[in-house]
């Protein structure tokens, strides 16, 4: 009967655990994965139905006021994620952080979309904090912007 060497097994187990802990998420990959997920979700979701007219809207149609300039349509979550990814890739960390924070606050995200965005925010902020600790001025500004947005009162 062979004798099992427990210290050797313990060292092997410890090495595999430490190796797994040192796995660093590639930020670009995480952002691209989220952008892809948001774009796919956008394609599979039905277009929102127009809201039912209310009595005030009906009265406004009967007595129209002078035409107002058309509002610029809000960017979709997928478009906002693409913009955040582009900002990150070009080193505009403060803009990327701001876009991700705004995207994360969108009430229209599904649970899966929100989790994907949160994973991206975590990956970006992990890297930004590491860069800021090394003295990168862009990262320091991005951290300041992130913290400002975290503590700002919600509207």
mmCIF file of C-alpha atoms in Angstrom:
data_model
loop_
_atom_site.group_PDB
_atom_site.id
_atom_site.type_symbol
_atom_site.label_atom_id
_atom_site.label_comp_id
_atom_site.label_asym_id
_atom_site.label_seq_id
_atom_site.Cartn_x
_atom_site.Cartn_y
_atom_site.Cartn_z
ATOM 1 C CA UNK A 1 0.000 0.000 0.000
ATOM 2 C CA UNK A 2 1.345 3.413 -0.966
ATOM 3 C CA UNK A 3 1.754 6.079 1.635
ATOM 4 C CA UNK A 4 0.098 9.407 0.761
ATOM 5 C CA UNK A 5 2.211 12.451 1.472
ATOM 6 C CA UNK A 6 -0.150 15.015 2.940
ATOM 7 C CA UNK A 7 2.364 17.899 2.960
ATOM 8 C CA UNK A 8 2.893 17.457 -0.772
ATOM 9 C CA UNK A 9 -0.858 17.466 -1.412
ATOM 10 C CA UNK A 10 -1.262 20.533 0.803
ATOM 11 C CA UNK A 11 1.433 22.430 -1.085
ATOM 12 C CA UNK A 12 -0.129 21.475 -4.406
ATOM 13 C CA UNK A 13 -3.575 22.605 -3.235
ATOM 14 C CA UNK A 14 -2.167 25.862 -1.890
ATOM 15 C CA UNK A 15 -0.351 26.535 -5.161
ATOM 16 C CA UNK A 16 -3.529 26.020 -7.182
ATOM 17 C CA UNK A 17 -5.508 28.299 -4.865
ATOM 18 C CA UNK A 18 -2.896 31.039 -5.050
ATOM 19 C CA UNK A 19 -2.731 30.670 -8.820
ATOM 20 C CA UNK A 20 -6.483 31.137 -9.066
ATOM 21 C CA UNK A 21 -6.378 34.217 -6.832
ATOM 22 C CA UNK A 22 -3.721 35.862 -8.939
ATOM 23 C CA UNK A 23 -5.869 35.645 -12.070
ATOM 24 C CA UNK A 24 -6.425 39.253 -13.112
ATOM 25 C CA UNK A 25 -9.455 40.127 -15.171
ATOM 26 C CA UNK A 26 -8.510 41.758 -18.450
ATOM 27 C CA UNK A 27 -10.426 45.017 -18.421
ATOM 28 C CA UNK A 28 -10.806 45.311 -22.188
ATOM 29 C CA UNK A 29 -12.118 41.770 -22.402
ATOM 30 C CA UNK A 30 -14.614 42.466 -19.618
ATOM 31 C CA UNK A 31 -15.805 45.683 -21.277
ATOM 32 C CA UNK A 32 -16.104 44.025 -24.690
ATOM 33 C CA UNK A 33 -18.002 41.099 -23.183
ATOM 34 C CA UNK A 34 -20.461 43.507 -21.560
ATOM 35 C CA UNK A 35 -20.852 45.523 -24.765
ATOM 36 C CA UNK A 36 -21.614 42.341 -26.676
ATOM 37 C CA UNK A 37 -24.122 41.210 -24.056
ATOM 38 C CA UNK A 38 -25.910 44.561 -24.095
ATOM 39 C CA UNK A 39 -26.043 44.583 -27.894
ATOM 40 C CA UNK A 40 -27.451 41.045 -28.000
ATOM 41 C CA UNK A 41 -30.042 41.860 -25.348
ATOM 42 C CA UNK A 42 -31.043 44.922 -27.329
ATOM 43 C CA UNK A 43 -31.662 42.809 -30.438
ATOM 44 C CA UNK A 44 -33.736 40.196 -28.598
ATOM 45 C CA UNK A 45 -35.900 42.573 -26.573
ATOM 46 C CA UNK A 46 -39.101 43.784 -28.190
ATOM 47 C CA UNK A 47 -39.381 47.493 -28.842
ATOM 48 C CA UNK A 48 -41.198 49.250 -26.002
ATOM 49 C CA UNK A 49 -44.842 49.948 -26.716
ATOM 50 C CA UNK A 50 -45.765 53.602 -26.961
ATOM 51 C CA UNK A 51 -47.529 54.843 -23.813
ATOM 52 C CA UNK A 52 -51.279 55.194 -23.899
ATOM 53 C CA UNK A 53 -52.358 58.796 -24.482
ATOM 54 C CA UNK A 54 -53.580 60.583 -21.407
ATOM 55 C CA UNK A 55 -56.317 63.246 -21.412
ATOM 56 C CA UNK A 56 -53.811 66.108 -21.240
ATOM 57 C CA UNK A 57 -51.977 64.792 -24.305
ATOM 58 C CA UNK A 58 -55.260 64.504 -26.189
ATOM 59 C CA UNK A 59 -56.090 68.117 -25.304
ATOM 60 C CA UNK A 60 -52.656 69.235 -26.464
ATOM 61 C CA UNK A 61 -53.204 67.544 -29.822
ATOM 62 C CA UNK A 62 -56.483 69.395 -30.262
ATOM 63 C CA UNK A 63 -54.881 72.759 -29.319
ATOM 64 C CA UNK A 64 -51.253 72.429 -30.390
ATOM 65 C CA UNK A 65 -48.657 74.895 -29.158
ATOM 66 C CA UNK A 66 -45.779 76.108 -31.311
ATOM 67 C CA UNK A 67 -43.505 73.244 -32.230
ATOM 68 C CA UNK A 68 -40.612 72.541 -29.879
ATOM 69 C CA UNK A 69 -37.302 71.243 -31.143
ATOM 70 C CA UNK A 70 -37.214 67.467 -31.048
ATOM 71 C CA UNK A 71 -35.369 66.048 -28.083
ATOM 72 C CA UNK A 72 -32.235 64.106 -28.839
ATOM 73 C CA UNK A 73 -32.998 60.425 -28.262
ATOM 74 C CA UNK A 74 -31.076 58.906 -25.374
ATOM 75 C CA UNK A 75 -28.326 56.494 -26.282
ATOM 76 C CA UNK A 76 -29.147 52.848 -25.769
ATOM 77 C CA UNK A 77 -27.269 50.874 -23.105
ATOM 78 C CA UNK A 78 -25.262 49.134 -25.846
ATOM 79 C CA UNK A 79 -24.267 52.481 -27.386
ATOM 80 C CA UNK A 80 -23.304 53.876 -23.986
ATOM 81 C CA UNK A 81 -21.195 50.798 -23.285
ATOM 82 C CA UNK A 82 -19.442 51.177 -26.653
ATOM 83 C CA UNK A 83 -18.690 54.814 -25.803
ATOM 84 C CA UNK A 84 -17.290 53.821 -22.387
ATOM 85 C CA UNK A 85 -15.147 51.142 -24.050
ATOM 86 C CA UNK A 86 -13.839 53.641 -26.606
ATOM 87 C CA UNK A 87 -13.001 56.112 -23.832
ATOM 88 C CA UNK A 88 -11.165 53.432 -21.889
ATOM 89 C CA UNK A 89 -9.197 52.302 -24.937
ATOM 90 C CA UNK A 90 -8.064 55.854 -25.679
ATOM 91 C CA UNK A 91 -6.973 56.415 -22.087
ATOM 92 C CA UNK A 92 -9.802 58.786 -21.193
ATOM 93 C CA UNK A 93 -10.317 57.100 -17.837
ATOM 94 C CA UNK A 94 -12.406 59.850 -16.258
ATOM 95 C CA UNK A 95 -14.848 59.789 -19.181
ATOM 96 C CA UNK A 96 -15.003 55.982 -19.141
ATOM 97 C CA UNK A 97 -15.730 55.923 -15.407
ATOM 98 C CA UNK A 98 -18.427 58.589 -15.793
ATOM 99 C CA UNK A 99 -20.098 56.723 -18.652
ATOM 100 C CA UNK A 100 -20.032 53.431 -16.749
ATOM 101 C CA UNK A 101 -21.524 55.055 -13.656
ATOM 102 C CA UNK A 102 -24.340 56.592 -15.706
ATOM 103 C CA UNK A 103 -24.930 53.289 -17.464
ATOM 104 C CA UNK A 104 -25.028 51.438 -14.154
ATOM 105 C CA UNK A 105 -27.675 53.859 -12.867
ATOM 106 C CA UNK A 106 -30.032 53.278 -15.812
ATOM 107 C CA UNK A 107 -33.361 51.958 -14.539
ATOM 108 C CA UNK A 108 -34.110 50.104 -17.785
ATOM 109 C CA UNK A 109 -31.314 47.527 -17.461
ATOM 110 C CA UNK A 110 -32.296 43.922 -16.949
ATOM 111 C CA UNK A 111 -30.779 41.982 -14.070
ATOM 112 C CA UNK A 112 -28.306 40.279 -16.425
ATOM 113 C CA UNK A 113 -27.328 43.579 -18.027
ATOM 114 C CA UNK A 114 -26.865 45.197 -14.617
ATOM 115 C CA UNK A 115 -24.611 42.352 -13.477
ATOM 116 C CA UNK A 116 -22.520 42.582 -16.648
ATOM 117 C CA UNK A 117 -22.162 46.354 -16.253
ATOM 118 C CA UNK A 118 -21.249 45.931 -12.590
ATOM 119 C CA UNK A 119 -18.542 43.418 -13.517
ATOM 120 C CA UNK A 120 -17.146 45.928 -15.999
ATOM 121 C CA UNK A 121 -17.206 48.742 -13.445
ATOM 122 C CA UNK A 122 -15.387 46.520 -10.958
ATOM 123 C CA UNK A 123 -12.717 45.553 -13.503
ATOM 124 C CA UNK A 124 -12.162 49.149 -14.620
ATOM 125 C CA UNK A 125 -12.064 50.529 -11.091
ATOM 126 C CA UNK A 126 -9.647 47.828 -9.962
ATOM 127 C CA UNK A 127 -7.226 48.841 -12.707
ATOM 128 C CA UNK A 128 -7.827 52.567 -12.173
ATOM 129 C CA UNK A 129 -7.092 52.261 -8.445
ATOM 130 C CA UNK A 130 -3.885 50.349 -9.214
ATOM 131 C CA UNK A 131 -2.811 53.027 -11.690
ATOM 132 C CA UNK A 132 -3.686 55.810 -9.236
ATOM 133 C CA UNK A 133 -1.592 54.134 -6.544
ATOM 134 C CA UNK A 134 1.354 54.326 -8.948
ATOM 135 C CA UNK A 135 0.784 58.068 -9.419
ATOM 136 C CA UNK A 136 -0.998 58.145 -12.816
ATOM 137 C CA UNK A 137 -2.694 61.565 -12.958
ATOM 138 C CA UNK A 138 -5.472 60.361 -15.312
ATOM 139 C CA UNK A 139 -6.295 57.543 -12.909
ATOM 140 C CA UNK A 140 -6.238 59.889 -9.910
ATOM 141 C CA UNK A 141 -8.736 62.158 -11.691
ATOM 142 C CA UNK A 142 -10.903 59.138 -12.568
ATOM 143 C CA UNK A 143 -10.910 57.983 -8.926
ATOM 144 C CA UNK A 144 -11.913 61.481 -7.807
ATOM 145 C CA UNK A 145 -14.738 61.518 -10.383
ATOM 146 C CA UNK A 146 -15.910 58.045 -9.357
ATOM 147 C CA UNK A 147 -15.960 58.959 -5.667
ATOM 148 C CA UNK A 148 -17.748 62.221 -6.415
ATOM 149 C CA UNK A 149 -20.430 60.354 -8.364
ATOM 150 C CA UNK A 150 -20.762 57.750 -5.597
ATOM 151 C CA UNK A 151 -21.404 60.390 -2.949
ATOM 152 C CA UNK A 152 -23.546 62.774 -5.027
ATOM 153 C CA UNK A 153 -27.224 62.836 -4.081
ATOM 154 C CA UNK A 154 -29.454 60.876 -6.465
ATOM 155 C CA UNK A 155 -32.100 62.791 -8.357
#
